[in-house]
Amino acid sequence: MPIQSRITGLGFHVPPRTVTNHDLEKVMDTNDAWIVERTGIRERHFVDPGTGSSDLGVEAARKALADAGRTSADVDFVIFATTTPDWMFPGNGVIVQQQLGLGTVGALDVRNACSGFVYALSVADAFVRMGRYRCVLVIGAEVQSTGLDLTTRGRDMAVLFGDGAGAAVVEPCEAPRGILSWALHSEGALAKELWCEAPSSREAGRVTHEMLDAGRQFPQMNGRQVFKNATTRFPEVIHEVLAASGHTLDQVKLIVPHQANRRIGDAVAERLGVAPERVFQNIERYGNTTAASIPIALTEARAQGLVNDGDLIVLAAFGAGFAWAGCVIRW
Ligand code: UT7
């Protein structure tokens, strides 16, 4: 039997502080009705000062390990996907290695934004299938709130994002179970349609007063361009990974997409011609948590009884880069 890899444990963690749309109304010119209608988001979680994305990631990782019935001693590799690391360098992977007491295992950092978790999962799958590692911890975690312009100037971005973390344990298994196919794509020509310029290695001192005054340390987005590309790329990559694994859409139990916007999720269901309830959405309570959104959603979907042994599950992501990715899993 060929060796494949599968997710043996899942966990997520969000900071305790809930920020509702009404809370945002107090600091910027926005309103609950606009946010709900355009995005489906009602609330998100924000960290309190001093908490970094590694802290959230460590908590999610502990839960995923417990869920897999594993301990720190079992982990032989770590992959940490985040766009919001604690520091410029080193990456969050080594912080997890130290916090969880993982000996001197390798720690890899992935920066593919909203697609980061699927990119990281594909690396874990490749490493496990080649027989190099047997228990890979894959984490997606973000603290977006400290990098948002929480004023009217930044409202188009600020209302969308939240903080959180999700994690998966990836271990060998025998076919036909496990990760069956994945696809990774990017289109850098559209990089500046969703980006954050500063701090930048192109600038002496990385960030200048002029940059700060202009708000170039905050993420910028062409929302319509993102929406248009997302609603095309999601269905495209879902068809691609299903063709690669030899399945059809009607065999899929649940699609778990990156949670960017409820309208994007609904449009993807419509374009694919699947019932909306087959596309899992929990953005209402978390906002867009970037690399964390898929593992958070997958953990919740399983807890709700929507992901069971033998089910065919599709993960799909689209975001900054642009980068997008998909993955088919036989649970
Ligand atoms: O992972 C990828 C992350 N990004 C996304 O997924 C975002 C994809 N894009 C979208 O979801 C939508 O483009 C948005 C929800 C971001 C925006 O929706 P839209 O229908 O494209 O709105 P818009 O940017 O064209 O703005 C419409 C109006 C504007 O006012 P005027 O010019 O019509 O008077 C904006 O100034 O809404 C205004 N607006 C807001 N109003 C209240 C923009 N942001 C806000 C806000 N609250 N937060």
CSV table of C-alpha atoms and ligand atoms in Angstrom, one decimal:
chain,number,residue,atom,x,y,z
A,1,MET,CA,0.0,0.0,0.0
A,2,PRO,CA,1.4,3.5,-0.9
A,3,ILE,CA,1.9,5.8,2.1
A,4,GLN,CA,-0.3,8.8,2.2
A,5,SER,CA,-0.8,11.5,4.8
A,6,ARG,CA,-3.9,12.4,6.8
A,7,ILE,CA,-5.0,14.9,9.4
A,8,THR,CA,-5.2,13.0,12.7
A,9,GLY,CA,-5.9,16.0,14.9
A,10,LEU,CA,-7.4,19.5,14.7
A,11,GLY,CA,-7.7,22.4,17.1
A,12,PHE,CA,-8.3,26.1,17.1
A,13,HIS,CA,-8.0,29.0,19.5
A,14,VAL,CA,-9.3,32.6,19.3
A,15,PRO,CA,-8.6,35.3,21.9
A,16,PRO,CA,-11.4,35.9,24.4
A,17,ARG,CA,-12.2,39.5,23.4
A,18,THR,CA,-15.1,39.7,21.0
A,19,VAL,CA,-15.5,42.8,18.9
A,20,THR,CA,-18.9,43.3,17.3
A,21,ASN,CA,-19.8,45.5,14.4
A,22,HIS,CA,-21.4,47.9,16.9
A,23,ASP,CA,-18.1,48.1,18.7
A,24,LEU,CA,-16.5,49.2,15.4
A,25,GLU,CA,-19.2,51.8,14.9
A,26,LYS,CA,-17.8,53.6,17.9
A,27,VAL,CA,-14.3,54.1,16.3
A,28,MET,CA,-15.1,54.6,12.6
A,29,ASP,CA,-17.8,55.7,10.3
A,30,THR,CA,-19.4,52.3,9.6
A,31,ASN,CA,-22.5,50.4,10.5
A,32,ASP,CA,-23.6,46.9,11.3
A,33,ALA,CA,-26.1,46.7,8.4
A,34,TRP,CA,-23.3,47.6,5.8
A,35,ILE,CA,-20.9,45.1,7.2
A,36,VAL,CA,-23.5,42.3,7.5
A,37,GLU,CA,-24.9,42.9,4.0
A,38,ARG,CA,-21.5,43.1,2.2
A,39,THR,CA,-19.6,40.5,4.2
A,40,GLY,CA,-21.8,38.4,6.5
A,41,ILE,CA,-19.5,39.3,9.4
A,42,ARG,CA,-21.2,40.1,12.8
A,43,GLU,CA,-18.3,39.8,15.2
A,44,ARG,CA,-14.6,38.9,15.3
A,45,HIS,CA,-12.0,38.3,18.0
A,46,PHE,CA,-9.2,40.7,18.8
A,47,VAL,CA,-6.2,40.1,21.0
A,48,ASP,CA,-5.4,42.2,24.0
A,49,PRO,CA,-2.1,44.1,23.9
A,50,GLY,CA,1.0,41.9,24.1
A,51,THR,CA,-0.4,38.8,22.5
A,52,GLY,CA,1.2,37.6,19.2
A,53,SER,CA,0.2,35.2,16.5
A,54,SER,CA,2.6,32.6,17.9
A,55,ASP,CA,0.7,32.7,21.3
A,56,LEU,CA,-2.5,31.9,19.5
A,57,GLY,CA,-0.8,29.3,17.4
A,58,VAL,CA,0.7,27.5,20.4
A,59,GLU,CA,-2.8,27.2,22.0
A,60,ALA,CA,-4.3,25.8,18.8
A,61,ALA,CA,-1.4,23.4,18.4
A,62,ARG,CA,-1.8,22.0,22.0
A,63,LYS,CA,-5.5,21.3,21.2
A,64,ALA,CA,-4.6,19.6,17.8
A,65,LEU,CA,-2.0,17.4,19.5
A,66,ALA,CA,-4.5,16.4,22.2
A,67,ASP,CA,-7.1,15.6,19.5
A,68,ALA,CA,-4.6,13.4,17.7
A,69,GLY,CA,-3.6,11.7,20.9
A,70,ARG,CA,-0.1,12.9,20.5
A,71,THR,CA,2.4,14.8,22.7
A,72,SER,CA,5.2,17.3,21.9
A,73,ALA,CA,7.6,14.3,22.0
A,74,ASP,CA,5.9,12.9,18.9
A,75,VAL,CA,6.2,16.0,16.7
A,76,ASP,CA,9.1,15.8,14.2
A,77,PHE,CA,8.5,18.9,12.1
A,78,VAL,CA,6.6,22.2,12.4
A,79,ILE,CA,5.1,24.4,9.6
A,80,PHE,CA,3.8,27.8,10.6
A,81,ALA,CA,1.7,29.8,8.2
A,82,THR,CA,1.1,33.5,9.0
A,83,THR,CA,1.2,36.9,7.4
A,84,THR,CA,1.4,38.5,10.8
A,85,PRO,CA,4.5,37.0,12.6
A,86,ASP,CA,5.6,38.2,16.0
A,87,TRP,CA,8.8,39.5,14.6
A,88,MET,CA,10.4,40.4,11.3
A,89,PHE,CA,12.7,37.4,12.0
A,90,PRO,CA,13.0,34.7,13.0
A,91,GLY,CA,9.6,33.3,12.0
A,92,ASN,CA,7.0,31.9,14.4
A,93,GLY,CA,7.9,28.3,13.8
A,94,VAL,CA,10.9,28.5,16.2
A,95,ILE,CA,8.7,30.1,18.8
A,96,VAL,CA,6.4,27.1,18.7
A,97,GLN,CA,9.3,24.8,18.8
A,98,GLN,CA,10.5,26.4,22.0
A,99,GLN,CA,7.1,26.9,23.6
A,100,LEU,CA,6.0,23.3,23.1
A,101,GLY,CA,9.4,21.9,23.9
A,102,LEU,CA,9.9,20.1,20.6
A,103,GLY,CA,13.6,19.3,20.9
A,104,THR,CA,15.4,20.6,17.9
A,105,VAL,CA,13.0,19.7,15.2
A,106,GLY,CA,12.9,21.8,12.0
A,107,ALA,CA,10.5,24.7,11.8
A,108,LEU,CA,9.4,26.1,8.5
A,109,ASP,CA,7.5,29.4,8.0
A,110,VAL,CA,5.0,30.0,5.2
A,111,ARG,CA,3.8,33.5,4.1
A,112,ASN,CA,1.1,32.8,1.6
A,113,ALA,CA,-1.5,34.8,3.4
A,114,CYS,CA,-5.0,33.4,3.0
A,115,SER,CA,-3.7,30.4,1.1
A,116,GLY,CA,-1.0,29.8,3.7
A,117,PHE,CA,-2.7,26.8,5.5
A,118,VAL,CA,-3.3,24.9,2.3
A,119,TYR,CA,0.3,25.6,1.1
A,120,ALA,CA,1.6,24.4,4.4
A,121,LEU,CA,-0.6,21.3,4.4
A,122,SER,CA,0.8,20.4,0.9
A,123,VAL,CA,4.4,20.6,2.2
A,124,ALA,CA,3.5,18.4,5.2
A,125,ASP,CA,1.8,15.9,2.9
A,126,ALA,CA,4.9,15.8,0.7
A,127,PHE,CA,7.3,15.3,3.6
A,128,VAL,CA,5.1,12.6,5.2
A,129,ARG,CA,4.6,10.7,1.9
A,130,MET,CA,8.3,10.7,1.1
A,131,GLY,CA,8.8,9.1,4.5
A,132,ARG,CA,10.9,11.9,5.9
A,133,TYR,CA,8.6,12.9,8.8
A,134,ARG,CA,5.9,11.1,10.7
A,135,CYS,CA,4.2,13.7,12.8
A,136,VAL,CA,4.0,17.2,11.3
A,137,LEU,CA,2.4,20.1,13.2
A,138,VAL,CA,0.8,22.5,10.7
A,139,ILE,CA,-0.4,25.8,12.2
A,140,GLY,CA,-2.2,28.8,10.6
A,141,ALA,CA,-2.4,31.8,13.0
A,142,GLU,CA,-2.9,35.6,12.7
A,143,VAL,CA,-3.1,38.7,14.7
A,144,GLN,CA,-4.5,41.1,12.2
A,145,SER,CA,-6.1,43.6,14.6
A,146,THR,CA,-2.8,45.3,15.6
A,147,GLY,CA,-2.0,46.0,12.0
A,148,LEU,CA,-5.4,47.5,10.9
A,149,ASP,CA,-6.2,51.2,10.5
A,150,LEU,CA,-9.1,51.2,12.9
A,151,THR,CA,-10.3,54.6,11.7
A,152,THR,CA,-12.7,55.7,8.9
A,153,ARG,CA,-9.7,55.9,6.6
A,154,GLY,CA,-9.1,52.1,6.9
A,155,ARG,CA,-12.7,51.0,7.3
A,156,ASP,CA,-12.9,49.0,4.0
A,157,MET,CA,-10.2,46.6,5.4
A,158,ALA,CA,-10.6,47.0,9.1
A,159,VAL,CA,-14.1,45.6,9.3
A,160,LEU,CA,-13.1,42.4,7.5
A,161,PHE,CA,-10.4,40.9,9.6
A,162,GLY,CA,-10.1,39.0,12.9
A,163,ASP,CA,-7.5,37.2,15.0
A,164,GLY,CA,-7.2,33.5,15.6
A,165,ALA,CA,-5.4,30.3,15.1
A,166,GLY,CA,-6.0,26.7,13.9
A,167,ALA,CA,-3.7,23.7,13.7
A,168,ALA,CA,-3.6,20.2,12.3
A,169,VAL,CA,-1.5,17.2,13.0
A,170,VAL,CA,-0.5,15.3,9.8
A,171,GLU,CA,0.7,11.7,10.0
A,172,PRO,CA,1.1,8.7,7.6
A,173,CYS,CA,-1.8,6.5,6.7
A,174,GLU,CA,-2.6,3.9,4.1
A,175,ALA,CA,-4.5,4.7,0.9
A,176,PRO,CA,-7.4,5.2,0.1
A,177,ARG,CA,-7.7,7.5,3.1
A,178,GLY,CA,-5.9,10.8,3.5
A,179,ILE,CA,-4.8,13.8,1.4
A,180,LEU,CA,-5.5,12.7,-2.2
A,181,SER,CA,-4.6,15.8,-4.3
A,182,TRP,CA,-3.7,19.4,-4.0
A,183,ALA,CA,-2.9,22.3,-6.3
A,184,LEU,CA,-1.0,25.6,-5.7
A,185,HIS,CA,-1.2,28.7,-7.8
A,186,SER,CA,-0.1,32.4,-7.8
A,187,GLU,CA,-0.3,35.5,-10.0
A,188,GLY,CA,2.1,38.2,-8.8
A,189,ALA,CA,1.0,40.6,-11.5
A,190,LEU,CA,-1.9,41.3,-9.1
A,191,ALA,CA,0.2,41.5,-6.0
A,192,LYS,CA,-0.6,45.1,-5.3
A,193,GLU,CA,-4.4,44.5,-5.4
A,194,LEU,CA,-4.1,43.2,-1.8
A,195,TRP,CA,-0.9,44.0,0.0
A,196,CYS,CA,0.9,45.7,2.8
A,197,GLU,CA,4.0,47.6,1.8
A,198,ALA,CA,5.8,48.4,5.1
A,199,PRO,CA,8.1,47.6,6.8
A,200,SER,CA,10.0,47.1,3.5
A,201,SER,CA,13.6,46.1,2.8
A,202,ARG,CA,13.6,48.6,0.0
A,203,GLU,CA,13.6,51.4,2.5
A,204,ALA,CA,16.6,52.4,4.6
A,205,GLY,CA,15.3,51.9,8.1
A,206,ARG,CA,12.5,49.7,6.7
A,207,VAL,CA,9.8,52.3,7.5
A,208,THR,CA,9.9,56.1,7.2
A,209,HIS,CA,7.9,58.7,8.9
A,210,GLU,CA,6.5,59.6,5.5
A,211,MET,CA,5.3,56.0,5.1
A,212,LEU,CA,3.7,56.0,8.5
A,213,ASP,CA,2.0,59.3,7.9
A,214,ALA,CA,0.6,58.0,4.6
A,215,GLY,CA,-0.7,54.8,6.3
A,216,ARG,CA,1.5,52.6,4.2
A,217,GLN,CA,2.1,50.2,7.1
A,218,PHE,CA,-1.6,49.2,6.8
A,219,PRO,CA,-2.9,46.6,4.4
A,220,GLN,CA,-4.5,48.0,1.2
A,221,MET,CA,-7.0,46.3,-1.0
A,222,ASN,CA,-8.9,46.7,-4.3
A,223,GLY,CA,-12.0,44.9,-2.9
A,224,ARG,CA,-13.8,44.5,-6.2
A,225,GLN,CA,-10.7,43.0,-7.9
A,226,VAL,CA,-10.3,40.5,-5.1
A,227,PHE,CA,-13.9,39.6,-5.2
A,228,LYS,CA,-13.9,39.1,-9.0
A,229,ASN,CA,-10.7,36.9,-8.9
A,230,ALA,CA,-11.8,34.9,-5.9
A,231,THR,CA,-15.1,33.9,-7.3
A,232,THR,CA,-13.3,32.7,-10.5
A,233,ARG,CA,-10.3,31.0,-8.9
A,234,PHE,CA,-12.2,29.2,-6.1
A,235,PRO,CA,-14.3,27.1,-8.5
A,236,GLU,CA,-11.4,26.7,-10.9
A,237,VAL,CA,-9.1,25.2,-8.3
A,238,ILE,CA,-11.8,23.0,-6.8
A,239,HIS,CA,-12.5,21.5,-10.2
A,240,GLU,CA,-8.7,21.0,-10.7
A,241,VAL,CA,-8.1,19.1,-7.5
A,242,LEU,CA,-11.2,17.0,-7.9
A,243,ALA,CA,-10.1,16.0,-11.5
A,244,ALA,CA,-6.6,15.2,-10.1
A,245,SER,CA,-8.0,12.9,-7.4
A,246,GLY,CA,-10.5,11.3,-9.9
A,247,HIS,CA,-13.7,12.6,-8.2
A,248,THR,CA,-16.7,14.6,-9.1
A,249,LEU,CA,-18.4,17.4,-7.2
A,250,ASP,CA,-21.4,15.3,-6.3
A,251,GLN,CA,-19.1,12.9,-4.4
A,252,VAL,CA,-18.0,15.8,-2.1
A,253,LYS,CA,-19.5,15.9,1.3
A,254,LEU,CA,-18.3,19.4,2.3
A,255,ILE,CA,-16.3,22.2,0.8
A,256,VAL,CA,-14.4,24.2,3.4
A,257,PRO,CA,-13.2,27.4,1.8
A,258,HIS,CA,-11.0,30.2,3.2
A,259,GLN,CA,-13.5,32.5,5.0
A,260,ALA,CA,-13.0,35.8,3.1
A,261,ASN,CA,-16.6,37.0,2.8
A,262,ARG,CA,-20.0,35.3,3.0
A,263,ARG,CA,-20.9,36.7,-0.4
A,264,ILE,CA,-17.8,35.0,-1.9
A,265,GLY,CA,-18.7,31.7,-0.3
A,266,ASP,CA,-22.3,32.0,-1.6
A,267,ALA,CA,-21.0,32.9,-5.1
A,268,VAL,CA,-18.7,29.9,-5.1
A,269,ALA,CA,-21.6,27.6,-4.2
A,270,GLU,CA,-23.7,29.1,-7.0
A,271,ARG,CA,-21.0,28.9,-9.6
A,272,LEU,CA,-20.2,25.3,-8.7
A,273,GLY,CA,-23.9,24.5,-8.6
A,274,VAL,CA,-23.9,23.0,-5.1
A,275,ALA,CA,-26.3,23.7,-2.3
A,276,PRO,CA,-25.1,26.5,-0.1
A,277,GLU,CA,-25.0,24.2,3.0
A,278,ARG,CA,-22.3,22.1,1.3
A,279,VAL,CA,-20.0,25.2,1.5
A,280,PHE,CA,-19.1,25.6,5.2
A,281,GLN,CA,-19.1,29.2,6.4
A,282,ASN,CA,-18.4,30.6,9.9
A,283,ILE,CA,-17.2,34.0,8.9
A,284,GLU,CA,-20.1,35.5,10.8
A,285,ARG,CA,-18.3,34.9,14.1
A,286,TYR,CA,-14.7,35.3,13.3
A,287,GLY,CA,-14.2,37.6,10.3
A,288,ASN,CA,-11.4,36.8,7.9
A,289,THR,CA,-8.6,35.2,9.9
A,290,THR,CA,-6.4,34.7,6.9
A,291,ALA,CA,-4.1,31.6,7.3
A,292,ALA,CA,-6.1,30.5,10.3
A,293,SER,CA,-9.5,30.5,8.7
A,294,ILE,CA,-9.5,27.1,7.1
A,295,PRO,CA,-8.2,25.1,10.1
A,296,ILE,CA,-10.7,27.0,12.4
A,297,ALA,CA,-13.5,26.2,9.9
A,298,LEU,CA,-12.5,22.6,9.5
A,299,THR,CA,-12.3,22.1,13.3
A,300,GLU,CA,-15.8,23.6,13.7
A,301,ALA,CA,-17.2,21.6,10.8
A,302,ARG,CA,-16.0,18.4,12.3
A,303,ALA,CA,-17.3,19.3,15.8
A,304,GLN,CA,-20.7,19.9,14.1
A,305,GLY,CA,-20.7,16.4,12.7
A,306,LEU,CA,-20.2,17.5,9.1
A,307,VAL,CA,-16.8,15.8,8.7
A,308,ASN,CA,-16.7,12.0,9.4
A,309,ASP,CA,-14.6,9.1,8.5
A,310,GLY,CA,-14.9,8.3,4.8
A,311,ASP,CA,-16.2,11.7,3.8
A,312,LEU,CA,-14.7,13.5,0.8
A,313,ILE,CA,-13.7,17.0,1.9
A,314,VAL,CA,-12.4,19.8,-0.3
A,315,LEU,CA,-10.3,22.7,1.1
A,316,ALA,CA,-9.9,25.8,-1.1
A,317,ALA,CA,-8.2,29.2,-0.5
A,318,PHE,CA,-7.7,32.5,-2.3
A,319,GLY,CA,-6.0,35.7,-1.2
A,320,ALA,CA,-3.1,38.0,-1.3
A,321,GLY,CA,-0.5,37.3,-3.9
A,322,PHE,CA,-2.8,36.6,-5.5
A,323,ALA,CA,-2.2,33.0,-4.4
A,324,TRP,CA,-4.8,30.3,-4.4
A,325,ALA,CA,-4.8,26.6,-3.6
A,326,GLY,CA,-7.0,23.6,-3.2
A,327,CYS,CA,-6.9,20.1,-1.6
A,328,VAL,CA,-9.0,17.0,-1.6
A,329,ILE,CA,-9.1,14.8,1.5
A,330,ARG,CA,-10.7,11.4,2.1
A,331,TRP,CA,-11.4,11.7,5.9
B,1,UT7,O1,-9.0,37.2,1.7
B,1,UT7,C1,-9.2,38.3,0.8
B,1,UT7,C2,-9.6,39.4,1.6
B,1,UT7,N1,-10.5,40.3,0.9
B,1,UT7,C3,-11.7,40.0,0.5
B,1,UT7,O2,-12.2,38.9,0.6
B,1,UT7,C4,-12.6,41.1,0.0
B,1,UT7,C5,-13.3,40.9,-1.2
B,1,UT7,N2,-14.1,42.1,-1.5
B,1,UT7,C6,-15.3,42.4,-0.9
B,1,UT7,O3,-15.7,41.6,-0.1
B,1,UT7,C7,-15.9,43.7,-1.2
B,1,UT7,O4,-15.3,44.3,-2.2
B,1,UT7,C8,-16.0,44.6,0.1
B,1,UT7,C9,-16.9,44.0,1.1
B,1,UT7,C10,-14.6,44.8,0.6
B,1,UT7,C11,-16.5,45.9,-0.3
B,1,UT7,O5,-17.8,45.8,-0.9
B,1,UT7,P1,-18.1,46.6,-2.2
B,1,UT7,O6,-19.5,46.3,-2.6
B,1,UT7,O7,-17.1,46.3,-3.3
B,1,UT7,O8,-18.0,48.1,-1.7
B,1,UT7,P2,-17.1,49.3,-2.3
B,1,UT7,O9,-15.7,49.1,-1.8
B,1,UT7,O10,-17.4,49.5,-3.7
B,1,UT7,O11,-17.7,50.5,-1.4
B,1,UT7,C12,-19.1,50.8,-1.5
B,1,UT7,C13,-19.3,52.0,-0.6
B,1,UT7,C14,-18.4,53.1,-0.8
B,1,UT7,O12,-19.1,54.3,-0.6
B,1,UT7,P3,-19.5,55.2,-1.9
B,1,UT7,O13,-18.3,55.5,-2.6
B,1,UT7,O14,-20.5,54.3,-2.6
B,1,UT7,O15,-20.2,56.4,-1.2
B,1,UT7,C15,-17.4,52.9,0.4
B,1,UT7,O16,-16.8,54.1,0.8
B,1,UT7,O17,-19.2,51.5,0.8
B,1,UT7,C16,-18.3,52.4,1.5
B,1,UT7,N3,-17.6,51.6,2.5
B,1,UT7,C17,-18.1,51.5,3.7
B,1,UT7,N4,-19.2,51.9,4.3
B,1,UT7,C18,-19.4,51.5,5.6
B,1,UT7,C19,-16.5,51.0,2.4
B,1,UT7,N5,-16.2,50.4,3.5
B,1,UT7,C20,-17.2,50.7,4.4
B,1,UT7,C21,-17.5,50.3,5.7
B,1,UT7,N6,-18.6,50.8,6.3
B,1,UT7,N7,-16.6,49.5,6.4
